[in-house]
Amino acid sequence: MISGKEVCNSRAHPGRHGGVEFEDFVRARGPALLRYGYVLTGNAEDAADLVQEALLRLSDTWRRVRNKDNPESYVRTIMARQHVSWWRKVRRERLTGELPEGSYTDIHSTGELWRELATLPRRQRAVLVLRYYEDLSDQEIADILGISRGTVRSQAFRGLNTLRVRPAMLERGRA
Amino acid sequence: MRTEDELVTALRQGAADAPEPDLLAGVARLRRRRRARRRAQLLAAAAVVAVAGTGTAVFRGTAVQETPQPLATATASIAPVPVEPVEAVAAELWPEAVFTMPARNSDGWRYRPITAISPTEVLLSAESSFEKAGKFEVYDSRTGKARLVAEVPKDDRLKKYIVQGVTVDGANVAWFAYGEQGDGAQIRDIWTVPLAGGEARLVASRVGQDADLDAIGLDGDHVVWSEVDGGVWRHPLGGIEPERVPGSDGLHLVQWPWATDVAGLPGDLDRNQLRLVNLEDGSSRTVQPPPGVQGMRCGPVWCYGRGERGTVISRVDGSQPPREVARGIGMGVARYPILDRFLAAGNAVYDLATSTMVSFGNPGNWYGAGVSSEPSTVFYWGATKGDKPDKFRVLNLAAVPPAQ
């Protein structure tokens, strides 16, 4: 698999938003970002919106991010923050009718637990996704969401409680 | 109880159903929309200045039965956190208020919507050339048909003869037309015609200093207008002489019977309105702008102005503390609240009754506001992209259901 770092070490075309380099990054990492967006939102349309909004922001700051940070973690951080805070409220456009054919219903393969995730408050779900899908430590989750480690723990505790998942330990360090 | 591993598995399996849209195309589309929105907002900001010279005004009145009352001191501090409005798209939120209509009449003349006269009918001017009104028509979204109200008279003795302010009540249409005489003196002719249709009749001609009109309205069997320098006149539809409305010195018509103490000139945009006067009964309300607010404008119920961080909304009677909403709300061609409930907001309207930002869902990069003298209740945009669409989408705020 190509990493974000490898992609952004390729060529740059100034003058376009992000240029060819940015486009390569989207082609290489887009599917993974969409999976992440889908796990965060539980909804195909919202996932596509979330990823596209975040990529639009990345393309505006591509050169700076490429030089200083890892573009993929930048996008993932934006997505998590947008999802729990302001994204849905200020979104001005709805992307409709633009998704490809296919079934994105939540009924198959993922089972009862996936369906129950949809009942969680947004921040609880985000904490669980960052912990169990992104495999991040509670400190990393706290940094990404801009909340304290204690809040991460309590959010995770409540989410797991709702889902009737027994936590193996109270706080997760680096996996 | 379940294990953490089961949760990990559920998340990974769920991810497998993720959508696979063309992200690059999606990002490009978002970028275009963002640009279009910015352009439309700039356009709207420019239009405020551009139309200000003719001093169009104001709120289209739902009947306001409130008794005049001294204003409570509305100088309470402004709620510090800008309220993020809920977002919605007009055609989804108010399906009965958005319709599609032809962009041209049967002569091939381009329509310019003026304002709504009912939940299904919109008054239009059909222009034989740019801003040359040739006919007034009414389009009914229920039947999908337009009917002729009147042909707009021309006056070949005058140069640059164009229709400016238009107003309508349930019975008549009235408008003033600007022209220049041979000696260069400006003239404004005031015309009227029954809404049911007929021949336009010249009510009055104002020449020279008296010709600088900024707004027009109808009061049953009288036509009323105000002058750019202030002062409101009233003229019987069948009479000969206009009379000055008592107590109207320095006032500008918003929508009969309401008048304001600020003109619509570009230099007045930052000035706060301080009075709202009911010319019918002579009562007056004092407006008290919250500290730091500029360009305060009030209808009978709502006020808004530009605060330091956003748009500040308050009630004329001071019954609610001022609150701050996103900048851009109240920015647009309408300078007063519409129907005592809506504010223009660029490519959107803001519903004061429900605190909802309702976007036009416009596929193109322009939109228009109706051109009536009073605040128009219609906004329109192309049903398809491009500057010259075959069809308009029209938002008729008069058809929006009452707020729950």
Coordinates of C-alpha atoms in Angstrom, one line a residue:
Chain A
M1 CA 0.0 0.0 0.0
I2 CA 1.2 3.5 -0.8
S3 CA 1.5 5.8 2.2
G4 CA 0.6 9.4 2.1
K5 CA 4.2 10.3 2.7
E6 CA 5.3 8.4 -0.4
V7 CA 2.7 10.0 -2.6
C8 CA 3.6 13.5 -1.5
N9 CA 7.2 13.0 -2.3
S10 CA 6.3 12.9 -6.0
R11 CA 6.1 15.9 -8.3
A12 CA 4.5 19.3 -7.6
H13 CA 2.6 21.5 -10.0
P14 CA 2.2 25.0 -8.6
G15 CA -0.7 27.0 -9.8
R16 CA -3.3 24.3 -9.4
H17 CA -5.0 23.5 -6.1
G18 CA -2.6 21.0 -4.8
G19 CA -1.6 20.1 -8.4
V20 CA -0.8 16.6 -9.6
E21 CA 0.7 15.6 -6.3
F22 CA -2.6 16.3 -4.5
E23 CA -4.5 14.3 -7.1
D24 CA -2.2 11.4 -6.7
F25 CA -2.7 11.5 -3.0
V26 CA -6.5 11.5 -3.4
R27 CA -6.3 8.6 -5.8
A28 CA -4.1 6.6 -3.5
R29 CA -5.6 7.4 -0.2
G30 CA -9.2 8.2 -1.1
P31 CA -10.7 4.8 -0.6
A32 CA -9.1 4.5 2.9
L33 CA -10.4 8.0 3.8
L34 CA -13.9 7.0 2.6
R35 CA -13.8 3.9 4.7
Y36 CA -12.8 6.0 7.7
G37 CA -15.5 8.6 6.9
Y38 CA -18.0 5.8 6.6
V39 CA -17.1 4.3 10.0
L40 CA -17.3 7.8 11.6
T41 CA -20.6 8.7 10.1
G42 CA -22.3 5.4 9.4
N43 CA -23.8 7.0 6.3
A44 CA -22.6 6.9 2.7
E45 CA -23.6 10.4 1.7
D46 CA -22.3 12.0 4.9
A47 CA -19.0 10.0 4.5
A48 CA -18.5 11.3 1.0
D49 CA -19.3 14.9 2.1
L50 CA -17.0 14.7 5.0
V51 CA -14.1 13.4 3.0
Q52 CA -14.6 15.9 0.2
E53 CA -14.9 18.9 2.6
A54 CA -11.7 17.8 4.3
L55 CA -9.9 17.3 1.0
L56 CA -10.9 20.7 -0.2
R57 CA -9.3 22.2 2.9
L58 CA -6.2 20.0 2.4
S59 CA -5.9 21.2 -1.2
D60 CA -5.9 24.8 -0.1
T61 CA -3.0 24.2 2.2
W62 CA -1.3 21.4 0.3
R63 CA 2.1 22.8 0.1
R64 CA 2.3 23.8 3.7
V65 CA 0.9 20.5 4.9
R66 CA 3.1 18.5 2.6
N67 CA 6.2 20.2 3.9
K68 CA 5.4 20.1 7.5
D69 CA 2.9 17.3 8.3
N70 CA 1.6 14.0 7.1
P71 CA -1.3 15.0 4.8
E72 CA -3.2 11.9 5.6
S73 CA -3.2 12.4 9.4
Y74 CA -4.0 16.0 8.7
V75 CA -7.1 15.0 6.7
R76 CA -8.1 12.4 9.3
T77 CA -7.8 14.9 12.1
I78 CA -10.0 17.4 10.2
M79 CA -12.5 14.8 9.5
A80 CA -12.8 13.7 13.1
R81 CA -13.1 17.3 14.4
Q82 CA -15.5 18.3 11.7
H83 CA -17.7 15.4 12.4
V84 CA -18.0 15.9 16.1
S85 CA -18.3 19.7 16.1
W86 CA -19.4 22.0 13.4
W87 CA -19.4 20.1 10.1
R88 CA -23.0 19.1 9.9
K89 CA -24.3 22.4 11.1
V90 CA -22.6 24.7 8.7
R91 CA -22.5 22.5 5.7
R92 CA -24.1 24.7 3.1
E93 CA -24.5 22.3 0.3
R94 CA -25.9 18.9 0.0
L95 CA -24.3 16.5 -2.4
T96 CA -27.1 14.6 -3.9
G97 CA -27.4 12.1 -6.7
E98 CA -23.6 12.0 -7.1
L99 CA -22.9 8.7 -5.5
P100 CA -22.2 5.7 -7.7
E101 CA -24.7 2.8 -8.0
G102 CA -24.5 0.3 -5.3
S103 CA -25.9 -0.7 -2.0
Y104 CA -24.8 1.3 1.0
T105 CA -27.5 0.1 3.3
D106 CA -26.3 -0.8 6.7
I107 CA -28.0 -4.2 6.8
H108 CA -25.6 -6.8 5.6
S109 CA -22.3 -8.2 6.9
T110 CA -21.9 -5.8 9.8
G111 CA -24.6 -7.1 12.0
E112 CA -26.3 -5.9 15.0
L113 CA -23.3 -4.1 16.6
W114 CA -22.8 -1.9 13.5
R115 CA -26.5 -0.9 13.7
E116 CA -26.3 -0.1 17.3
L117 CA -23.3 2.2 16.7
A118 CA -25.7 4.5 14.9
T119 CA -27.5 5.2 18.1
L120 CA -24.5 6.6 19.9
P121 CA -24.0 10.3 20.2
R122 CA -21.5 11.6 17.7
R123 CA -18.6 12.2 20.0
Q124 CA -18.9 8.8 21.7
R125 CA -18.9 7.2 18.3
A126 CA -15.9 9.2 17.2
V127 CA -14.0 8.2 20.3
L128 CA -14.7 4.5 19.8
V129 CA -13.8 4.8 16.1
L130 CA -10.5 6.4 16.9
R131 CA -9.8 3.9 19.6
Y132 CA -10.9 0.7 17.9
Y133 CA -10.7 1.4 14.2
E134 CA -7.8 3.8 14.1
D135 CA -6.1 2.1 17.0
L136 CA -5.1 5.3 18.7
S137 CA -4.1 5.9 22.3
D138 CA -6.4 7.9 24.5
Q139 CA -3.9 10.7 24.6
E140 CA -3.8 10.8 20.8
I141 CA -7.6 10.8 20.7
A142 CA -7.7 13.6 23.2
D143 CA -5.3 15.7 21.0
I144 CA -7.3 15.1 17.9
L145 CA -10.7 15.9 19.3
G146 CA -9.4 18.7 21.5
I147 CA -10.7 17.2 24.7
S148 CA -9.1 15.9 27.9
R149 CA -7.9 12.3 28.3
G150 CA -10.5 12.0 31.1
T151 CA -13.2 13.0 28.7
V152 CA -12.0 10.4 26.2
R153 CA -12.2 7.8 28.9
S154 CA -15.7 8.7 30.0
Q155 CA -17.0 9.0 26.5
A156 CA -15.5 5.6 25.7
F157 CA -16.9 4.1 28.9
R158 CA -20.4 5.4 28.1
G159 CA -20.3 4.2 24.5
L160 CA -19.1 0.8 25.4
N161 CA -21.7 0.6 28.0
T162 CA -24.5 1.3 25.5
L163 CA -23.1 -1.2 23.1
R164 CA -22.7 -3.8 26.0
V165 CA -19.0 -4.2 25.2
R166 CA -16.8 -5.2 28.1
P167 CA -13.7 -2.9 28.2
A168 CA -10.5 -4.9 28.6
M169 CA -8.9 -2.1 30.4
L170 CA -9.9 1.3 31.5
E171 CA -7.4 3.3 29.5
R172 CA -5.6 2.3 26.4
G173 CA -2.0 3.2 25.8
R174 CA -0.3 2.9 22.5
A175 CA -1.3 -0.4 20.9
Chain B
M1 CA -21.5 -8.9 27.0
R2 CA -19.5 -8.4 23.9
T3 CA -15.7 -8.1 23.6
E4 CA -13.6 -5.3 22.3
D5 CA -12.5 -7.6 19.5
E6 CA -16.1 -7.9 18.3
L7 CA -16.3 -4.1 18.2
V8 CA -13.1 -3.9 16.1
T9 CA -14.5 -6.5 13.7
A10 CA -17.8 -4.7 13.4
L11 CA -16.1 -1.5 12.5
R12 CA -13.8 -3.1 10.0
Q13 CA -16.6 -5.0 8.4
G14 CA -18.7 -1.9 8.3
A15 CA -15.9 0.0 6.6
A16 CA -16.1 -2.5 3.7
D17 CA -19.4 -1.0 2.7
A18 CA -18.0 2.5 2.3
P19 CA -19.0 4.4 -0.8
E20 CA -16.7 4.9 -3.7
P21 CA -17.5 8.2 -5.3
D22 CA -15.1 10.1 -7.5
L23 CA -13.5 12.2 -4.9
L24 CA -11.5 14.5 -7.2
A25 CA -14.7 15.4 -9.1
G26 CA -16.5 15.9 -5.7
V27 CA -13.8 18.2 -4.5
A28 CA -13.8 20.2 -7.7
R29 CA -17.6 20.5 -7.5
L30 CA -17.3 21.8 -3.9
R31 CA -14.7 24.3 -5.0
R32 CA -16.9 25.6 -7.8
R33 CA -19.9 25.9 -5.4
R34 CA -17.8 27.8 -2.9
R35 CA -16.6 30.2 -5.6
A36 CA -20.1 30.7 -6.9
R37 CA -21.3 31.4 -3.4
R38 CA -18.6 34.0 -2.9
R39 CA -19.4 35.6 -6.2
A40 CA -23.1 35.7 -5.4
Q41 CA -22.4 37.2 -2.0
L42 CA -20.2 39.8 -3.6
L43 CA -22.8 40.5 -6.2
A44 CA -25.4 40.9 -3.5
A45 CA -23.1 43.3 -1.6
A46 CA -22.6 45.3 -4.7
A47 CA -26.4 45.3 -5.4
V48 CA -27.0 47.0 -2.0
V49 CA -25.0 49.9 -3.2
A50 CA -26.2 49.8 -6.8
V51 CA -29.9 49.9 -6.0
A52 CA -29.5 52.3 -3.1
G53 CA -29.8 55.3 -5.4
T54 CA -33.4 54.6 -6.1
G55 CA -34.0 54.1 -2.5
T56 CA -36.1 51.0 -2.7
A57 CA -37.3 50.0 0.7
V58 CA -38.9 47.7 2.9
F59 CA -41.1 45.2 4.4
R60 CA -44.1 43.6 2.8
G61 CA -46.6 43.7 5.6
T62 CA -48.4 40.9 7.1
A63 CA -51.1 42.7 9.0
V64 CA -49.5 44.0 12.1
Q65 CA -52.0 44.7 14.8
E66 CA -49.7 45.6 17.5
T67 CA -50.6 48.8 19.3
P68 CA -47.8 51.3 19.2
Q69 CA -45.8 51.2 22.4
P70 CA -42.8 53.0 23.8
L71 CA -39.8 50.9 23.1
A72 CA -38.2 49.1 26.0
T73 CA -34.6 50.0 26.3
A74 CA -33.1 47.4 24.0
T75 CA -29.5 48.1 24.9
A76 CA -28.9 44.9 26.8
S77 CA -25.6 43.4 26.0
I78 CA -25.5 41.2 22.9
A79 CA -25.4 37.5 23.4
P80 CA -21.7 36.8 22.9
V81 CA -21.7 33.6 20.9
P82 CA -22.9 33.8 17.3
V83 CA -25.8 31.4 16.7
E84 CA -25.0 28.9 14.0
P85 CA -28.2 28.7 12.0
V86 CA -29.6 25.4 11.0
E87 CA -29.2 24.8 7.3
A88 CA -31.9 23.7 4.8
V89 CA -32.6 23.9 1.2
A90 CA -35.7 26.0 0.1
A91 CA -37.3 23.4 -2.2
E92 CA -37.0 20.7 0.5
L93 CA -38.1 22.7 3.5
W94 CA -40.9 24.7 1.7
P95 CA -41.9 22.6 -1.4
E96 CA -45.0 24.7 -1.8
A97 CA -43.0 27.9 -2.0
V98 CA -40.6 27.0 -4.8
F99 CA -41.7 26.6 -8.4
T100 CA -40.3 26.6 -11.9
M101 CA -41.5 29.1 -14.6
P102 CA -40.4 30.2 -18.0
A103 CA -37.7 32.9 -18.1
R104 CA -39.3 34.6 -21.1
N105 CA -42.8 35.7 -22.1
S106 CA -44.7 34.7 -25.3
D107 CA -42.9 37.6 -27.1
G108 CA -39.5 36.2 -26.1
W109 CA -38.9 39.1 -23.7
R110 CA -37.1 38.3 -20.6
Y111 CA -39.0 38.3 -17.3
R112 CA -37.9 40.2 -14.3
P113 CA -39.9 39.1 -11.2
I114 CA -41.2 42.0 -9.1
T115 CA -43.0 40.5 -6.1
A116 CA -45.6 37.9 -5.1
I117 CA -49.3 38.9 -5.0
S118 CA -50.5 35.6 -3.6
P119 CA -49.0 32.2 -2.6
T120 CA -49.2 31.2 -6.3
E121 CA -49.1 34.4 -8.2
V122 CA -46.1 36.6 -9.0
L123 CA -46.1 40.0 -10.7
L124 CA -43.5 40.2 -13.5
S125 CA -42.2 42.8 -15.9
A126 CA -41.3 41.5 -19.3
E127 CA -38.4 43.5 -20.8
S128 CA -38.2 44.1 -24.5
S129 CA -34.5 45.1 -23.9
F130 CA -32.4 45.3 -20.8
E131 CA -34.3 47.1 -18.0
K132 CA -36.9 48.4 -20.5
A133 CA -40.2 47.1 -19.1
G134 CA -42.6 46.4 -21.9
K135 CA -45.4 44.6 -20.2
F136 CA -46.6 43.7 -16.7
E137 CA -47.8 40.2 -16.4
V138 CA -48.9 37.8 -13.6
Y139 CA -47.6 34.2 -13.6
D140 CA -49.7 31.7 -11.7
S141 CA -47.7 28.7 -10.6
R142 CA -51.0 26.8 -10.0
T143 CA -52.1 26.9 -13.6
G144 CA -48.6 27.3 -15.1
K145 CA -49.8 30.3 -17.2
A146 CA -49.1 34.0 -17.4
R147 CA -51.6 36.7 -18.1
L148 CA -51.2 40.3 -19.3
V149 CA -51.9 43.0 -16.8
A150 CA -50.9 46.0 -19.0
E151 CA -48.5 47.2 -21.6
V152 CA -46.1 49.8 -20.2
P153 CA -46.7 53.1 -21.9
K154 CA -43.8 54.8 -23.5
D155 CA -43.3 58.6 -23.7
D156 CA -41.4 59.4 -26.9
R157 CA -41.1 63.1 -25.8
L158 CA -38.8 62.0 -23.0
K159 CA -35.3 60.6 -23.2
K160 CA -34.1 57.6 -21.1
Y161 CA -37.6 56.7 -20.1
I162 CA -37.5 53.7 -17.8
V163 CA -39.7 52.2 -15.2
Q164 CA -38.3 52.3 -11.7
G165 CA -40.3 51.7 -8.5
V166 CA -43.2 49.2 -8.8
T167 CA -45.7 48.4 -6.1
V168 CA -48.8 46.3 -6.0
D169 CA -51.6 45.7 -3.6
G170 CA -54.5 43.3 -4.1
A171 CA -56.3 45.7 -6.5
N172 CA -53.8 47.8 -8.4
V173 CA -50.3 48.1 -9.7
A174 CA -48.5 51.5 -9.5
W175 CA -45.1 52.5 -10.7
F176 CA -43.0 55.5 -11.4
A177 CA -41.0 56.0 -14.6
Y178 CA -38.0 58.2 -15.0
G179 CA -37.4 60.4 -18.0
E180 CA -35.5 63.5 -19.1
Q181 CA -37.1 66.4 -20.8
G182 CA -35.6 68.2 -23.8
D183 CA -34.0 70.8 -21.4
G184 CA -32.4 68.0 -19.4
A185 CA -34.8 68.4 -16.4
Q186 CA -35.8 65.1 -14.9
I187 CA -39.4 64.0 -14.8
R188 CA -41.1 61.2 -13.0
D189 CA -44.4 60.0 -14.2
I190 CA -46.6 58.0 -11.7
W191 CA -48.8 55.4 -13.4
T192 CA -51.4 53.0 -12.2
V193 CA -53.4 50.1 -13.7
P194 CA -55.9 47.6 -12.2
L195 CA -54.2 44.3 -11.3
A196 CA -57.1 42.6 -13.2
G197 CA -55.8 44.2 -16.4
G198 CA -56.5 47.3 -18.4
E199 CA -55.0 50.4 -19.7
A200 CA -52.3 52.2 -17.7
R201 CA -53.3 55.6 -16.5
L202 CA -51.0 58.6 -15.7
V203 CA -51.8 59.7 -12.2
A204 CA -49.2 62.5 -11.8
S205 CA -46.0 63.9 -13.3
R206 CA -43.4 65.3 -11.0
V207 CA -40.8 67.6 -12.5
G208 CA -37.5 69.0 -11.3
Q209 CA -36.9 69.1 -7.6
D210 CA -40.1 67.2 -6.8
A211 CA -39.2 64.4 -9.2
D212 CA -36.6 62.7 -7.0
L213 CA -38.7 59.8 -5.7
D214 CA -37.3 57.0 -3.7
A215 CA -40.3 54.7 -3.0
I216 CA -43.9 54.2 -4.0
G217 CA -46.8 52.4 -2.4
L218 CA -50.6 52.0 -2.6
D219 CA -53.2 52.8 0.0
G220 CA -56.5 51.7 -1.4
D221 CA -57.6 54.4 -3.8
H222 CA -54.5 56.5 -3.2
V223 CA -51.0 56.2 -4.5
V224 CA -48.3 57.3 -2.1
W225 CA -44.6 58.0 -2.6
S226 CA -41.6 59.5 -0.8
E227 CA -38.9 61.8 -2.0
V228 CA -35.1 61.2 -1.7
D229 CA -34.9 64.3 0.5
G230 CA -37.6 62.9 2.7
G231 CA -41.3 63.6 2.9
V232 CA -44.3 61.4 1.8
W233 CA -47.0 62.4 -0.7
R234 CA -50.4 61.0 -1.2
H235 CA -52.5 61.3 -4.4
P236 CA -56.0 60.0 -5.1
L237 CA -56.0 57.6 -8.0
G238 CA -58.8 59.7 -9.6
G239 CA -57.7 63.1 -8.3
I240 CA -55.7 66.0 -9.5
E241 CA -53.4 67.2 -6.7
P242 CA -51.2 65.3 -4.3
E243 CA -51.2 66.2 -0.6
R244 CA -48.3 66.0 1.8
V245 CA -48.9 63.4 4.4
P246 CA -48.9 65.1 7.8
G247 CA -46.0 64.3 10.0
S248 CA -44.0 62.8 7.2
D249 CA -41.2 65.4 7.0
G250 CA -37.8 63.7 6.5
L251 CA -39.4 60.3 6.2
H252 CA -39.1 57.7 3.5
L253 CA -41.7 55.2 2.7
V254 CA -40.9 51.6 3.5
Q255 CA -44.3 50.0 2.8
W256 CA -47.5 51.9 3.5
P257 CA -48.2 52.8 6.2
W258 CA -44.7 52.4 7.5
A259 CA -41.9 54.9 7.0
T260 CA -38.4 55.3 8.2
D261 CA -36.0 58.2 9.0
V262 CA -33.1 56.8 6.9
A263 CA -32.9 57.3 3.1
G264 CA -31.6 54.6 0.9
L265 CA -28.6 56.6 -0.4
P266 CA -25.2 54.9 -0.3
G267 CA -24.0 57.3 2.4
D268 CA -26.8 56.2 4.6
L269 CA -26.0 52.5 4.6
D270 CA -24.1 52.8 7.9
R271 CA -26.6 55.0 9.6
N272 CA -29.0 53.5 12.1
Q273 CA -32.7 53.9 11.7
L274 CA -34.0 55.6 14.8
R275 CA -37.7 55.9 14.0
L276 CA -40.4 53.7 12.5
V277 CA -43.5 55.7 11.8
N278 CA -47.0 54.6 11.1
L279 CA -48.3 57.3 8.7
E280 CA -51.8 56.1 9.0
D281 CA -52.3 56.8 12.7
G282 CA -49.2 59.0 13.3
S283 CA -47.7 56.7 15.9
S284 CA -44.0 56.3 16.1
R285 CA -41.6 53.8 17.5
T286 CA -38.1 54.7 18.6
V287 CA -35.4 52.3 17.6
Q288 CA -32.6 51.8 20.1
P289 CA -29.6 50.2 18.3
P290 CA -27.5 48.0 20.5
P291 CA -24.0 49.3 21.2
G292 CA -21.6 49.0 18.3
V293 CA -24.2 48.2 15.7
Q294 CA -24.4 50.0 12.4
G295 CA -26.9 50.1 9.6
M296 CA -29.8 49.1 11.9
R297 CA -33.0 48.6 9.9
C298 CA -36.4 47.7 11.5
G299 CA -39.7 46.5 10.3
P300 CA -42.7 46.5 12.6
V301 CA -41.4 43.4 14.5
W302 CA -37.7 42.7 13.8
C303 CA -34.6 44.8 13.6
Y304 CA -31.2 43.8 12.3
G305 CA -27.8 45.6 11.9
R306 CA -24.1 44.9 11.5
G307 CA -22.3 44.1 14.7
E308 CA -18.6 43.8 15.2
R309 CA -18.6 40.0 14.7
G310 CA -21.8 39.3 12.8
T311 CA -25.3 40.4 12.2
V312 CA -27.2 41.5 15.3
I313 CA -30.9 40.7 15.4
S314 CA -33.3 42.3 17.9
R315 CA -37.0 43.0 18.2
V316 CA -38.4 46.5 17.9
D317 CA -40.3 46.1 21.1
G318 CA -37.2 45.0 23.0
S319 CA -39.0 41.9 24.1
Q320 CA -36.0 39.7 23.4
P321 CA -32.3 40.5 24.0
P322 CA -30.3 41.2 20.9
R323 CA -28.6 38.2 19.5
E324 CA -25.8 37.7 17.1
V325 CA -26.0 35.5 14.0
A326 CA -23.6 34.8 11.2
R327 CA -22.2 37.7 9.2
G328 CA -23.9 37.8 5.9
I329 CA -27.4 37.4 7.2
G330 CA -29.2 40.6 6.2
M331 CA -26.7 41.1 3.4
G332 CA -28.5 41.3 0.1
V333 CA -30.7 43.5 -1.9
A334 CA -33.5 43.8 0.5
R335 CA -32.7 46.3 3.2
Y336 CA -35.6 45.7 5.5
P337 CA -37.0 42.4 6.9
I338 CA -39.3 40.7 4.4
L339 CA -42.8 39.9 5.5
D340 CA -41.7 40.6 9.1
R341 CA -40.0 37.2 9.0
F342 CA -37.2 36.9 6.5
L343 CA -33.8 38.5 5.9
A344 CA -31.9 38.2 2.6
A345 CA -28.6 36.4 3.2
G346 CA -26.7 36.2 -0.1
N347 CA -27.7 33.0 -1.9
A348 CA -30.1 32.2 0.9
V349 CA -32.8 33.7 3.2
Y350 CA -32.7 33.6 7.0
D351 CA -36.0 32.7 8.6
L352 CA -36.2 34.8 11.8
A353 CA -39.2 32.9 13.1
T354 CA -37.3 29.6 13.2
S355 CA -33.7 30.7 13.1
T356 CA -33.1 28.7 10.0
M357 CA -30.8 29.6 7.2
V358 CA -32.5 28.4 4.0
S359 CA -30.3 28.2 0.9
F360 CA -31.7 28.5 -2.6
G361 CA -30.1 25.3 -3.7
N362 CA -29.0 27.2 -6.8
P363 CA -27.1 25.3 -9.5
G364 CA -25.7 28.4 -11.1
N365 CA -23.7 31.4 -9.8
W366 CA -26.3 34.2 -9.8
Y367 CA -29.6 34.9 -8.2
G368 CA -32.0 37.8 -8.3
A369 CA -34.4 39.4 -5.9
G370 CA -37.7 40.8 -7.0
V371 CA -37.6 44.5 -7.8
S372 CA -40.6 45.9 -6.1
S373 CA -40.4 49.2 -4.2
E374 CA -41.3 47.4 -0.9
P375 CA -39.1 44.5 0.1
S376 CA -39.9 41.9 -2.5
T377 CA -41.2 38.5 -1.4
V378 CA -39.6 36.6 -4.3
F379 CA -36.1 35.5 -5.1
Y380 CA -35.2 33.7 -8.3
W381 CA -32.3 31.9 -10.0
G382 CA -31.7 29.9 -13.2
A383 CA -33.1 26.4 -13.2
T384 CA -30.0 25.5 -15.0
K385 CA -26.5 26.9 -15.0
G386 CA -25.6 29.9 -17.2
D387 CA -26.7 33.5 -17.3
K388 CA -29.6 33.0 -19.7
P389 CA -31.5 30.0 -18.6
D390 CA -34.8 29.0 -20.2
K391 CA -36.5 28.6 -16.9
F392 CA -36.3 30.3 -13.5
R393 CA -36.7 28.7 -10.2
V394 CA -38.7 31.1 -7.9
L395 CA -38.9 31.2 -4.2
N396 CA -42.2 32.8 -3.2
L397 CA -41.9 33.7 0.5
A398 CA -45.6 34.5 0.6
A399 CA -46.2 30.8 0.2
V400 CA -44.1 29.7 3.1
P401 CA -46.3 28.1 5.7
P402 CA -46.6 29.8 9.1
A403 CA -43.8 29.0 11.5
Q404 CA -44.9 26.4 14.0

